mmCIF file of C-alpha atoms in Angstrom:
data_model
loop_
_atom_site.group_PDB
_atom_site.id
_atom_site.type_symbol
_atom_site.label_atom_id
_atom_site.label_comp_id
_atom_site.label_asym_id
_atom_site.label_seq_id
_atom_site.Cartn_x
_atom_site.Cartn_y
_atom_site.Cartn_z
ATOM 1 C CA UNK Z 1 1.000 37.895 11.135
ATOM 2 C CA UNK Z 2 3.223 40.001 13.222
ATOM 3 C CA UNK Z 3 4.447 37.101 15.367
ATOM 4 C CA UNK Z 4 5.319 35.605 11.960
ATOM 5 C CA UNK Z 5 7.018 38.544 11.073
ATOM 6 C CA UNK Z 6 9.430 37.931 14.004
ATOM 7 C CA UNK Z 7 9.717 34.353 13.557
ATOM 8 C CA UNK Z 8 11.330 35.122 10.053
ATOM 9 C CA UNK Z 9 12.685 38.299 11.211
ATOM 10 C CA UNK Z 10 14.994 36.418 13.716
ATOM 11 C CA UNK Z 11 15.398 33.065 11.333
ATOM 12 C CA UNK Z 12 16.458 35.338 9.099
ATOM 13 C CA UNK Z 13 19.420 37.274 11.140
ATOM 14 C CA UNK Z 14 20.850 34.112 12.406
ATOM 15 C CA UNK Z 15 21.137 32.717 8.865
ATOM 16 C CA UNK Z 16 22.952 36.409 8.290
ATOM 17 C CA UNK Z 17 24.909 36.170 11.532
ATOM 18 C CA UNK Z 18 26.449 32.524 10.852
ATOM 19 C CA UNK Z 19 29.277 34.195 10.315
ATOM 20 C CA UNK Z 20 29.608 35.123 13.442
ATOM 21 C CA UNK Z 21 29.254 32.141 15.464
ATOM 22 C CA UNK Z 22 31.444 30.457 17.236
ATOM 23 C CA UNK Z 23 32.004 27.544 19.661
ATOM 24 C CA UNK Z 24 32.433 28.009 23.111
ATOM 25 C CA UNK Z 25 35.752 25.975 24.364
ATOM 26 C CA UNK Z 26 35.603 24.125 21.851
ATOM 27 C CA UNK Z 27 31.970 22.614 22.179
ATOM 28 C CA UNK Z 28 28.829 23.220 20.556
ATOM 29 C CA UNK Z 29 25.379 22.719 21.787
ATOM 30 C CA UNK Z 30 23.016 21.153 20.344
ATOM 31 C CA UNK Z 31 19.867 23.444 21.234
ATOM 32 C CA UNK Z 32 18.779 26.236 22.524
ATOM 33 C CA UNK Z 33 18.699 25.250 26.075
ATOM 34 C CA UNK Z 34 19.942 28.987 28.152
ATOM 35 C CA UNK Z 35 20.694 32.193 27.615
ATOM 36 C CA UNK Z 36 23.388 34.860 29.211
ATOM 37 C CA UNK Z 37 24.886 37.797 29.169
ATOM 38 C CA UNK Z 38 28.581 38.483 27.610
ATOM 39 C CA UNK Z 39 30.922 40.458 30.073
ATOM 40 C CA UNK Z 40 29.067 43.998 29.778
ATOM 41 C CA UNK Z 41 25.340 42.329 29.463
ATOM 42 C CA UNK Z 42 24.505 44.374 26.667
ATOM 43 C CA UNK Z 43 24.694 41.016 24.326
ATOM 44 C CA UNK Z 44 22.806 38.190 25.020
ATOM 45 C CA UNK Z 45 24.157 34.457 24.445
ATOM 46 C CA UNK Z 46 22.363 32.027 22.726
ATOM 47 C CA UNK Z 47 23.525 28.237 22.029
ATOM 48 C CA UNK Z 48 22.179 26.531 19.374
ATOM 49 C CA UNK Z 49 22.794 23.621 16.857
ATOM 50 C CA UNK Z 50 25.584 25.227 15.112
ATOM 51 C CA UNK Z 51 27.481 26.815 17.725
ATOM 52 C CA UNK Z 52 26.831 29.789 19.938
ATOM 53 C CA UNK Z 53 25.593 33.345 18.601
ATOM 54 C CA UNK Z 54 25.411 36.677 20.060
ATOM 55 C CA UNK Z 55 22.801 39.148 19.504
ATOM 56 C CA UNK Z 56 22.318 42.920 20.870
ATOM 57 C CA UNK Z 57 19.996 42.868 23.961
ATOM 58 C CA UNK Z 58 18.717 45.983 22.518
ATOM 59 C CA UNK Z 59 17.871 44.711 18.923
ATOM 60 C CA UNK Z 60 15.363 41.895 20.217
ATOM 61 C CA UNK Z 61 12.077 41.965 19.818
ATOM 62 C CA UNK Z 62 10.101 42.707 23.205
ATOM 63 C CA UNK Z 63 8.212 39.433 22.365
ATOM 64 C CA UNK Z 64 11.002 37.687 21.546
ATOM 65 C CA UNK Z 65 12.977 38.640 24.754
ATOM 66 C CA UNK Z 66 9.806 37.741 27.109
ATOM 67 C CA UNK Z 67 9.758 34.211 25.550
ATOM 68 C CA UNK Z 68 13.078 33.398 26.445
ATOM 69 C CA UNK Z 69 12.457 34.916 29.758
ATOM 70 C CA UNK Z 70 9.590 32.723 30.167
ATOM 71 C CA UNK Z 71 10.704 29.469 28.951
ATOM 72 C CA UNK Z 72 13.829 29.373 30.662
ATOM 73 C CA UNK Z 73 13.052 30.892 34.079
ATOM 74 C CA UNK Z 74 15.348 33.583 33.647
ATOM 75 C CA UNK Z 75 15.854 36.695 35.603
ATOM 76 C CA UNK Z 76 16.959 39.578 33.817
ATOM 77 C CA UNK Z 77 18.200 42.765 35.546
ATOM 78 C CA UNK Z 78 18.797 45.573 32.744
ATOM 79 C CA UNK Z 79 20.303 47.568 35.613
ATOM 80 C CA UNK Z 80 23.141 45.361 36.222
ATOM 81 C CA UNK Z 81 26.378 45.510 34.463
ATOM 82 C CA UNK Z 82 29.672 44.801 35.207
ATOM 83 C CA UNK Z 83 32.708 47.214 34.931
ATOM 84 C CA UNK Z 84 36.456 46.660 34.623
ATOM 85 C CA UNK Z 85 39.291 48.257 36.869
ATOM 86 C CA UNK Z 86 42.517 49.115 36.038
ATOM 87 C CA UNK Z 87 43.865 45.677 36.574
ATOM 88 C CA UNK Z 88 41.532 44.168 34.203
ATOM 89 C CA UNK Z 89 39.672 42.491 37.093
ATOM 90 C CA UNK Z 90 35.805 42.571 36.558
ATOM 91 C CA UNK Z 91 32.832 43.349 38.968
ATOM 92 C CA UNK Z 92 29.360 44.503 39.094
ATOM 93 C CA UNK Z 93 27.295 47.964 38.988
ATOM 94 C CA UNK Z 94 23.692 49.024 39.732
ATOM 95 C CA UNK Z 95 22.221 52.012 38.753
ATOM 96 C CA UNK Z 96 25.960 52.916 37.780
ATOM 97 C CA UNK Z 97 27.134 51.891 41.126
ATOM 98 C CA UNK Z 98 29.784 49.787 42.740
ATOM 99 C CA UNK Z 99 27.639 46.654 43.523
ATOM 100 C CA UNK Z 100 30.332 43.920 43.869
ATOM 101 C CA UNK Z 101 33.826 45.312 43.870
ATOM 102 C CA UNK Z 102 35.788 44.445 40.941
ATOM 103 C CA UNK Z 103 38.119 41.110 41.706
ATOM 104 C CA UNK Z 104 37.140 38.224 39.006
ATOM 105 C CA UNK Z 105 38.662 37.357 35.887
ATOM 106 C CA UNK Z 106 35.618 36.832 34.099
ATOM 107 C CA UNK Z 107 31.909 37.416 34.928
ATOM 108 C CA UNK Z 108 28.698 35.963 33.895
ATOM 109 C CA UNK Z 109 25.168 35.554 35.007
ATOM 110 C CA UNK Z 110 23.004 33.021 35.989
ATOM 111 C CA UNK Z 111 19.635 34.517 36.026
ATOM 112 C CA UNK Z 112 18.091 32.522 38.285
ATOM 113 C CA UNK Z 113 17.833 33.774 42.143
ATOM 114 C CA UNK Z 114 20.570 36.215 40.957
ATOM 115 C CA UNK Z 115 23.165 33.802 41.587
ATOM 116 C CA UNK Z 116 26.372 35.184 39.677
ATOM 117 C CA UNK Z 117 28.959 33.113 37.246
ATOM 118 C CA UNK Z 118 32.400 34.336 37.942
ATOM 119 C CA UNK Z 119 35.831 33.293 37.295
ATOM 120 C CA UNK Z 120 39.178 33.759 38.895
ATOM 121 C CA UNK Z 121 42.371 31.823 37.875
ATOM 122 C CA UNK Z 122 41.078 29.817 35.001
ATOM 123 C CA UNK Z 123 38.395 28.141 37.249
ATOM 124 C CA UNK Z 124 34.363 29.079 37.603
ATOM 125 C CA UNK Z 125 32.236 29.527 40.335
ATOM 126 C CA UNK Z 126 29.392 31.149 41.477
ATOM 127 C CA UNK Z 127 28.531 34.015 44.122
ATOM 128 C CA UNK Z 128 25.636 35.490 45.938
ATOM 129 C CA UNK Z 129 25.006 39.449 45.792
ATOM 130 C CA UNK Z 130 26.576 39.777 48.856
ATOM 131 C CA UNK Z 131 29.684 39.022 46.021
ATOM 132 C CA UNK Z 132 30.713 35.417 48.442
ATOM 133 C CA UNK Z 133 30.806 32.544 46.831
ATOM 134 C CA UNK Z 134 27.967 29.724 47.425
ATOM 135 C CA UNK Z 135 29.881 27.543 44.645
ATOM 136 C CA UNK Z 136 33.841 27.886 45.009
ATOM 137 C CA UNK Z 137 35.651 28.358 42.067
ATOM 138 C CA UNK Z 138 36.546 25.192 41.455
ATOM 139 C CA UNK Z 139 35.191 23.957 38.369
ATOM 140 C CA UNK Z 140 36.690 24.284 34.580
ATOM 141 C CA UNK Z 141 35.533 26.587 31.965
ATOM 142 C CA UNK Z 142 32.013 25.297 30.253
ATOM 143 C CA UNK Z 143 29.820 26.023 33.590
ATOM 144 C CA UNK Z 144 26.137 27.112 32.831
ATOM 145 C CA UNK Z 145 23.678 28.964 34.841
ATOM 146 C CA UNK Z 146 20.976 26.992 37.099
ATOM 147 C CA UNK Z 147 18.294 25.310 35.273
ATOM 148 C CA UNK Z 148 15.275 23.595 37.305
ATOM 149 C CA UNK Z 149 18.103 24.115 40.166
ATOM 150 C CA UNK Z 150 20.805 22.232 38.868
ATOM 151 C CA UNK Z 151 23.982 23.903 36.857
ATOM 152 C CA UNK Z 152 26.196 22.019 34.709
ATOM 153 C CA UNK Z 153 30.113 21.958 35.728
ATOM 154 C CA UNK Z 154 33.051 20.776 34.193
ATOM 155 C CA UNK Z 155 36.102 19.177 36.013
ATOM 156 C CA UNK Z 156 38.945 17.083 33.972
ATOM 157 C CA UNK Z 157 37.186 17.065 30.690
ATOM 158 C CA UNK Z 158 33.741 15.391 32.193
ATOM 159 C CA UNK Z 159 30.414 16.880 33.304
ATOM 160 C CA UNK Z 160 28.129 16.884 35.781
ATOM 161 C CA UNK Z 161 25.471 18.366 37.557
ATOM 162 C CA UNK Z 162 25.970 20.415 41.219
ATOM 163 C CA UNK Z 163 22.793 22.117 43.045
ATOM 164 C CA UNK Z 164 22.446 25.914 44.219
ATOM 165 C CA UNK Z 165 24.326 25.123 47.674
ATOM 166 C CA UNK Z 166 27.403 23.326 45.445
ATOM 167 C CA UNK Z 167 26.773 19.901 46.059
ATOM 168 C CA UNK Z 168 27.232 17.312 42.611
ATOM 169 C CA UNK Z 169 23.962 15.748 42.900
ATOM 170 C CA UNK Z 170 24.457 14.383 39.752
ATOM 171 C CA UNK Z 171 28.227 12.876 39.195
ATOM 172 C CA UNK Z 172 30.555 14.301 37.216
ATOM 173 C CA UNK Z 173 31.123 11.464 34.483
ATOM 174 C CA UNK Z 174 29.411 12.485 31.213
ATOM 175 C CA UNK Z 175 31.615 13.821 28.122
ATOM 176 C CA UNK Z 176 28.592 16.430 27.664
ATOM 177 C CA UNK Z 177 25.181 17.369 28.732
ATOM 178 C CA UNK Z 178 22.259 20.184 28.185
ATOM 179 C CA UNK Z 179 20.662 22.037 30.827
ATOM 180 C CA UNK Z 180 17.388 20.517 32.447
ATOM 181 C CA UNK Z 181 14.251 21.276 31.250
ATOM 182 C CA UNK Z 182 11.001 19.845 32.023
ATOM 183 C CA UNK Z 183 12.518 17.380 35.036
ATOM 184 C CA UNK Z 184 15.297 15.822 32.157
ATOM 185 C CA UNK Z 185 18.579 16.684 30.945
ATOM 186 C CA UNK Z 186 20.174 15.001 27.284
ATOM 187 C CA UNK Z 187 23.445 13.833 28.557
ATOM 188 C CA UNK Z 188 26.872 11.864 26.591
ATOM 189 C CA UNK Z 189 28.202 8.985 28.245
ATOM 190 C CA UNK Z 190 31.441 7.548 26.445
ATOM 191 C CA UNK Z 191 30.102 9.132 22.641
ATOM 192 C CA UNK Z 192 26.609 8.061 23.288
ATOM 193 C CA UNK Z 193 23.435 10.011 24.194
ATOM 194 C CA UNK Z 194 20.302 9.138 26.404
ATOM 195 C CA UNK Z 195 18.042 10.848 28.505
ATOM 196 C CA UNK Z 196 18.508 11.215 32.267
ATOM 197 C CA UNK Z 197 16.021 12.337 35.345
ATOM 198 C CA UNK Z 198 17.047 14.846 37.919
ATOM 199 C CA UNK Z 199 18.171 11.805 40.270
ATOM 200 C CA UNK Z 200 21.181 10.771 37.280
ATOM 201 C CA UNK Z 201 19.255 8.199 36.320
ATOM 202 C CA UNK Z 202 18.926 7.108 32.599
ATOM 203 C CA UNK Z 203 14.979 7.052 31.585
ATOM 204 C CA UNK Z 204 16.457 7.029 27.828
ATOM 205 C CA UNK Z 205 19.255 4.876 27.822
ATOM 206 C CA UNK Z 206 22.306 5.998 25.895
ATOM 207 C CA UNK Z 207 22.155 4.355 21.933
ATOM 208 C CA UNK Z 208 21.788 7.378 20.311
ATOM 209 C CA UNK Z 209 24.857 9.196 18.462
ATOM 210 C CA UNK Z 210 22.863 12.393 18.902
ATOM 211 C CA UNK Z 211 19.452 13.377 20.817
ATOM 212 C CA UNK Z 212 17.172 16.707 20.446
ATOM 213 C CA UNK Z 213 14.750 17.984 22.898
ATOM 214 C CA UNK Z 214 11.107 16.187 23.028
ATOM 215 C CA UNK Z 215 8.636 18.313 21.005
ATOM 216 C CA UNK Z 216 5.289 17.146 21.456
ATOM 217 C CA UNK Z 217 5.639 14.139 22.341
ATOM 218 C CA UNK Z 218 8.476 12.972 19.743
ATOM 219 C CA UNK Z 219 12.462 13.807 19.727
ATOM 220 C CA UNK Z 220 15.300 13.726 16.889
ATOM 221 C CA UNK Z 221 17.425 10.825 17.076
ATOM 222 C CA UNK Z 222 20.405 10.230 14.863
ATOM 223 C CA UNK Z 223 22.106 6.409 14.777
ATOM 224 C CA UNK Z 224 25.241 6.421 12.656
ATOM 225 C CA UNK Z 225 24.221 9.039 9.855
ATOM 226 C CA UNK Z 226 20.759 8.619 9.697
ATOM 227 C CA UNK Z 227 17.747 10.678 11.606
ATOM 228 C CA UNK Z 228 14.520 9.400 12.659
ATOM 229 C CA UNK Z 229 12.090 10.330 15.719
ATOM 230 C CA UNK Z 230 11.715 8.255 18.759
ATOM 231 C CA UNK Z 231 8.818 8.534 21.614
ATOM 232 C CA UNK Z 232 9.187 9.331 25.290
ATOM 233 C CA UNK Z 233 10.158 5.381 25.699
ATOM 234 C CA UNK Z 234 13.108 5.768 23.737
ATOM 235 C CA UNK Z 235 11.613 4.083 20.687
ATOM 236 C CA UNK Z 236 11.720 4.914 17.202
ATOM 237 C CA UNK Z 237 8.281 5.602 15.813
ATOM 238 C CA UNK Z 238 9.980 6.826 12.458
ATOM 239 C CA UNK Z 239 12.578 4.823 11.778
ATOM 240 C CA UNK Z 240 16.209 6.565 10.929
ATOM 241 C CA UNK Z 241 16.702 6.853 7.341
ATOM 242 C CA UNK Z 242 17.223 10.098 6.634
ATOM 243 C CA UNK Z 243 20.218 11.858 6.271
ATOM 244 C CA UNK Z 244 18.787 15.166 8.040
ATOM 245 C CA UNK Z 245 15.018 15.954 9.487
ATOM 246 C CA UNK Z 246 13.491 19.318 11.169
ATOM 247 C CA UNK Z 247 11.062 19.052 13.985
ATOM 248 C CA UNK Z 248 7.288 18.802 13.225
ATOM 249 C CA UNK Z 249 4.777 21.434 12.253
ATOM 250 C CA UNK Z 250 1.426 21.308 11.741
ATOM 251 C CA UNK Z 251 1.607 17.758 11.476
ATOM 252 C CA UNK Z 252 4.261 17.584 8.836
ATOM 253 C CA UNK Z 253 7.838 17.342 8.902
ATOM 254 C CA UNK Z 254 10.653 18.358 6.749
ATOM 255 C CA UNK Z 255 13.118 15.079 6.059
ATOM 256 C CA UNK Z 256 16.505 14.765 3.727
ATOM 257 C CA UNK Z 257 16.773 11.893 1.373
ATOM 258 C CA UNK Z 258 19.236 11.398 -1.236
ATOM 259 C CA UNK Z 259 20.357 14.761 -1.052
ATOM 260 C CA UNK Z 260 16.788 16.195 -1.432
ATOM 261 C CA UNK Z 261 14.019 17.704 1.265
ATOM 262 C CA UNK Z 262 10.133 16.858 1.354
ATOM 263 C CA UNK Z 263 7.884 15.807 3.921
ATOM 264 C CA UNK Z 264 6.335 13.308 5.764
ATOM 265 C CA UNK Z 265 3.469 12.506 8.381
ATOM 266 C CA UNK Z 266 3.599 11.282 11.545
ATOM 267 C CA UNK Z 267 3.162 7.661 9.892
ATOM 268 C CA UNK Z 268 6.964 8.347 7.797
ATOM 269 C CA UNK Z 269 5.030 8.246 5.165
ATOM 270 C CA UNK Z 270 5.737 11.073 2.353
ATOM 271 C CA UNK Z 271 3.120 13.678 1.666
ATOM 272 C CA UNK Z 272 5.268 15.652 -0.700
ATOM 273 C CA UNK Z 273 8.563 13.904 -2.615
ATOM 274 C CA UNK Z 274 11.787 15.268 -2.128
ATOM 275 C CA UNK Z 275 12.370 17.566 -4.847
ATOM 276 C CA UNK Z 276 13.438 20.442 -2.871
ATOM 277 C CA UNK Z 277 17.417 21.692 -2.178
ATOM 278 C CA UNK Z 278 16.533 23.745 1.460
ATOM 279 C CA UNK Z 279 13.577 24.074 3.719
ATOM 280 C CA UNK Z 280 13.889 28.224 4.735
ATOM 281 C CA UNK Z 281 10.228 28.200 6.669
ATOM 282 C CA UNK Z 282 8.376 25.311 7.375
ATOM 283 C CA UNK Z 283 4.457 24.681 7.587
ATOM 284 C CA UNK Z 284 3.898 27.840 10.311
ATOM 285 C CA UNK Z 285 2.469 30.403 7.523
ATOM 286 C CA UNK Z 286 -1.292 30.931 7.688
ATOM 287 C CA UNK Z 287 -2.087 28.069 10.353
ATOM 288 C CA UNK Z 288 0.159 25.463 8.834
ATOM 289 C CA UNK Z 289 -1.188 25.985 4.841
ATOM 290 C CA UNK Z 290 1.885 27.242 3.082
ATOM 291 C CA UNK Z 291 5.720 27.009 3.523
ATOM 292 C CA UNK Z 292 8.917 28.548 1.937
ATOM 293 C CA UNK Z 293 11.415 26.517 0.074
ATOM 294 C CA UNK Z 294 13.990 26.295 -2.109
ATOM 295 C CA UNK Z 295 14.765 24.845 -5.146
ATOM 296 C CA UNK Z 296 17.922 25.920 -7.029
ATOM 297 C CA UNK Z 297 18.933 30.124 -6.017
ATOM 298 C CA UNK Z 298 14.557 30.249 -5.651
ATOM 299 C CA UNK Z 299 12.216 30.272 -3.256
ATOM 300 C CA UNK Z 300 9.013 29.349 -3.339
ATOM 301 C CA UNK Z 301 6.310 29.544 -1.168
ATOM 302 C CA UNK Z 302 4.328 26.173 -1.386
ATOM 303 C CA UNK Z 303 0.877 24.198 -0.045
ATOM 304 C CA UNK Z 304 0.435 21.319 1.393
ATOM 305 C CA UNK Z 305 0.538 19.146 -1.408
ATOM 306 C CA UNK Z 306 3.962 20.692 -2.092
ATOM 307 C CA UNK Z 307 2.037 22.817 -5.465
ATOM 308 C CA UNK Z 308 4.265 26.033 -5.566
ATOM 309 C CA UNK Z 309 1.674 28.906 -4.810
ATOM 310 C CA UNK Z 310 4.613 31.314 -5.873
ATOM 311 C CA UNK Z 311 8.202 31.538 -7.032
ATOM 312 C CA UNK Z 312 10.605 34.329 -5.655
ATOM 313 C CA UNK Z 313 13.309 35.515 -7.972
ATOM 314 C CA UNK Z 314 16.491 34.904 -6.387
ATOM 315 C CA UNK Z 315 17.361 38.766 -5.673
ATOM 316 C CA UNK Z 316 14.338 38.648 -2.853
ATOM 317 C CA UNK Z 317 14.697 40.830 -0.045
ATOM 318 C CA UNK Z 318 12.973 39.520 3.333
ATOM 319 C CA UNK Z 319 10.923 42.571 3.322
ATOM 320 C CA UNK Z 320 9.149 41.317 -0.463
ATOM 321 C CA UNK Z 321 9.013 37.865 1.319
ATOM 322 C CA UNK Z 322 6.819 39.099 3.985
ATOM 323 C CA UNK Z 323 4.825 41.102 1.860
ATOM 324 C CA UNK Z 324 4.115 37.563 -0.695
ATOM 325 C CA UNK Z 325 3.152 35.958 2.721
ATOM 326 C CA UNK Z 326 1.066 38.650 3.213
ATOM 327 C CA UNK Z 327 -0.994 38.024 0.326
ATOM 328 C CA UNK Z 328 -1.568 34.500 1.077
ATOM 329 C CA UNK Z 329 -5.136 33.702 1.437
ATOM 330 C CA UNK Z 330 -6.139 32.771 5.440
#
């Protein structure tokens, strides 16, 4: 139950921290694909549907922080930091001391091999600890640390893909793309998405208005305004009439129509109505049996036949939420 605990715990502040996010020049990302550290590295960056949100490196969960580590190959130092001088140029400490003299504009990190993101004169780069640049600062604002050994750069409003020595191995031609993950990267060409291989070529061909990450086995896919979920061929296997849809879980997924959620198999086929005005936790309480929805200012915690097990007053704090799901038989 604890892992539960943090799954809400952390659904729960990014619901209350909406208010804080914000776009990063001018884009927003459509998963969470990276992580990094602001200017000081006491906050940690995430990107994520809605925009980009910052949370306190200390406030994580130890869990929490090791599963980012671990699915995106990241390298985190909590005895790096960077300092400012008195000419508002940036560089780096360790252990408190000088480690790269200050003399960017702006500093970053990408966390893998310690390779840093810095910027000088509106343009990005990256350097070595030695504090010499292995990428020249060349590139516009939007660069992202090195995923599966490629990094995503930005020159004259397109995108592409460069390698740990600086060389575009994948050109730069796309309006917008995620990191790699997995061998794959979702990229835009000319307001369409597809899927692409670490050569640049497509393996998903770009149709789609918008593309999510695979999740066992099956994406998102939006055509126009309507959702549906394709295979690793690029097909539809649930075909896209639904106005929104949230990924899978324990076989069932939540899907939008005519204004109201339910959800359906892996056939499409409906195994509970729409009836309900939000999904706030899908099927991941007690090994897939119950969920948490809402239906007017209430929540209620429901089973799989969508029968509401309980109903919340609308006051509920998280900490009486997690004590209902505690109840709930195993």
């Amino acid at each position: 139950m604890k892992k539960l605990y943090i799954f809400i715990l952390l659904t729960l502040c990014s619901v209350l921290a909406s208010e804080d996010l914000n776009t990063l020049d001018g884009k927003t990302y459509k998963d969470v694909s990276f992580g990094r550290y602001n200017k000081r590295f006491s906050r940690i960056m995430v990107w994520h549907r809605t925009g980009a949100a910052q949370i306190d490196i200390g406030k994580l969960p130890d869990a929490y922080l090791k599963k980012i580590i671990n699915e995106h190959d990241i390298d985190i130092d909590l005895k790096l930091e960077t300092y400012d001088d008195n000419n508002g140029k940036c560089g780096f400490l360790r252990n408190g001391r000088v480690f790269i003299k200050a003399q960017f504009d702006g500093c970053g990190m990408d966390w893998n091999n310690r390779l840093m993101l810095v910027g000088n004169n509106g343009k990005e780069g990256f350097i070595n600890q030695s504090g010499k640049y292995v990428v020249p600062p060349i590139y516009d604002p939007g660069t992202r640390p090195f995923a599966e050994g490629l990094a995503n750069v930005y020159k004259n409003g397109k995108m592409g893909y460069i390698d740990r020595k600086g060389r575009v191995r994948i050109p730069i031609k796309f309006n917008e793309g995620t990191s790699f993950h997995n061998g794959t990267a979702i990229v835009n060409l000319n307001g369409k998405c597809g899927y692409i291989n670490k050569r640049g070529v497509f393996i998903i061909q770009p149709v789609f208005d918008e593309l999510e990450r695979f999740r066992k086995g099956v994406a998102k896919a939006r055509v126009g305004n309507k959702w549906g979920f394709i295979n690793k061929n690029g097909k539809f296997i649930i075909k896209p009439d639904f106005e929104n849809i949230k990924e899978f879980s324990a076989g069932l997924a939540p899907v939008k129509s005519n204004g109201k959620w339910g959800y359906i198999d892996h056939k499409g086929h409906f195994v509970i109505k729409p009836q309900f005005d939000d999904v706030i936790f899908p099927f991941i309480i007690k090994k897939g049996k119950f969920a948490v929805v809402a239906k007017g200012k209430q929540m209620r915690i429901i089973d799989r036949t969508g029968k509401t097990i309980k109903t919340l007053p609308d006051t509920c704090k998280p900490v009486q939420l997690f004590q209902e799901l505690e109840k709930l038989p195993e």
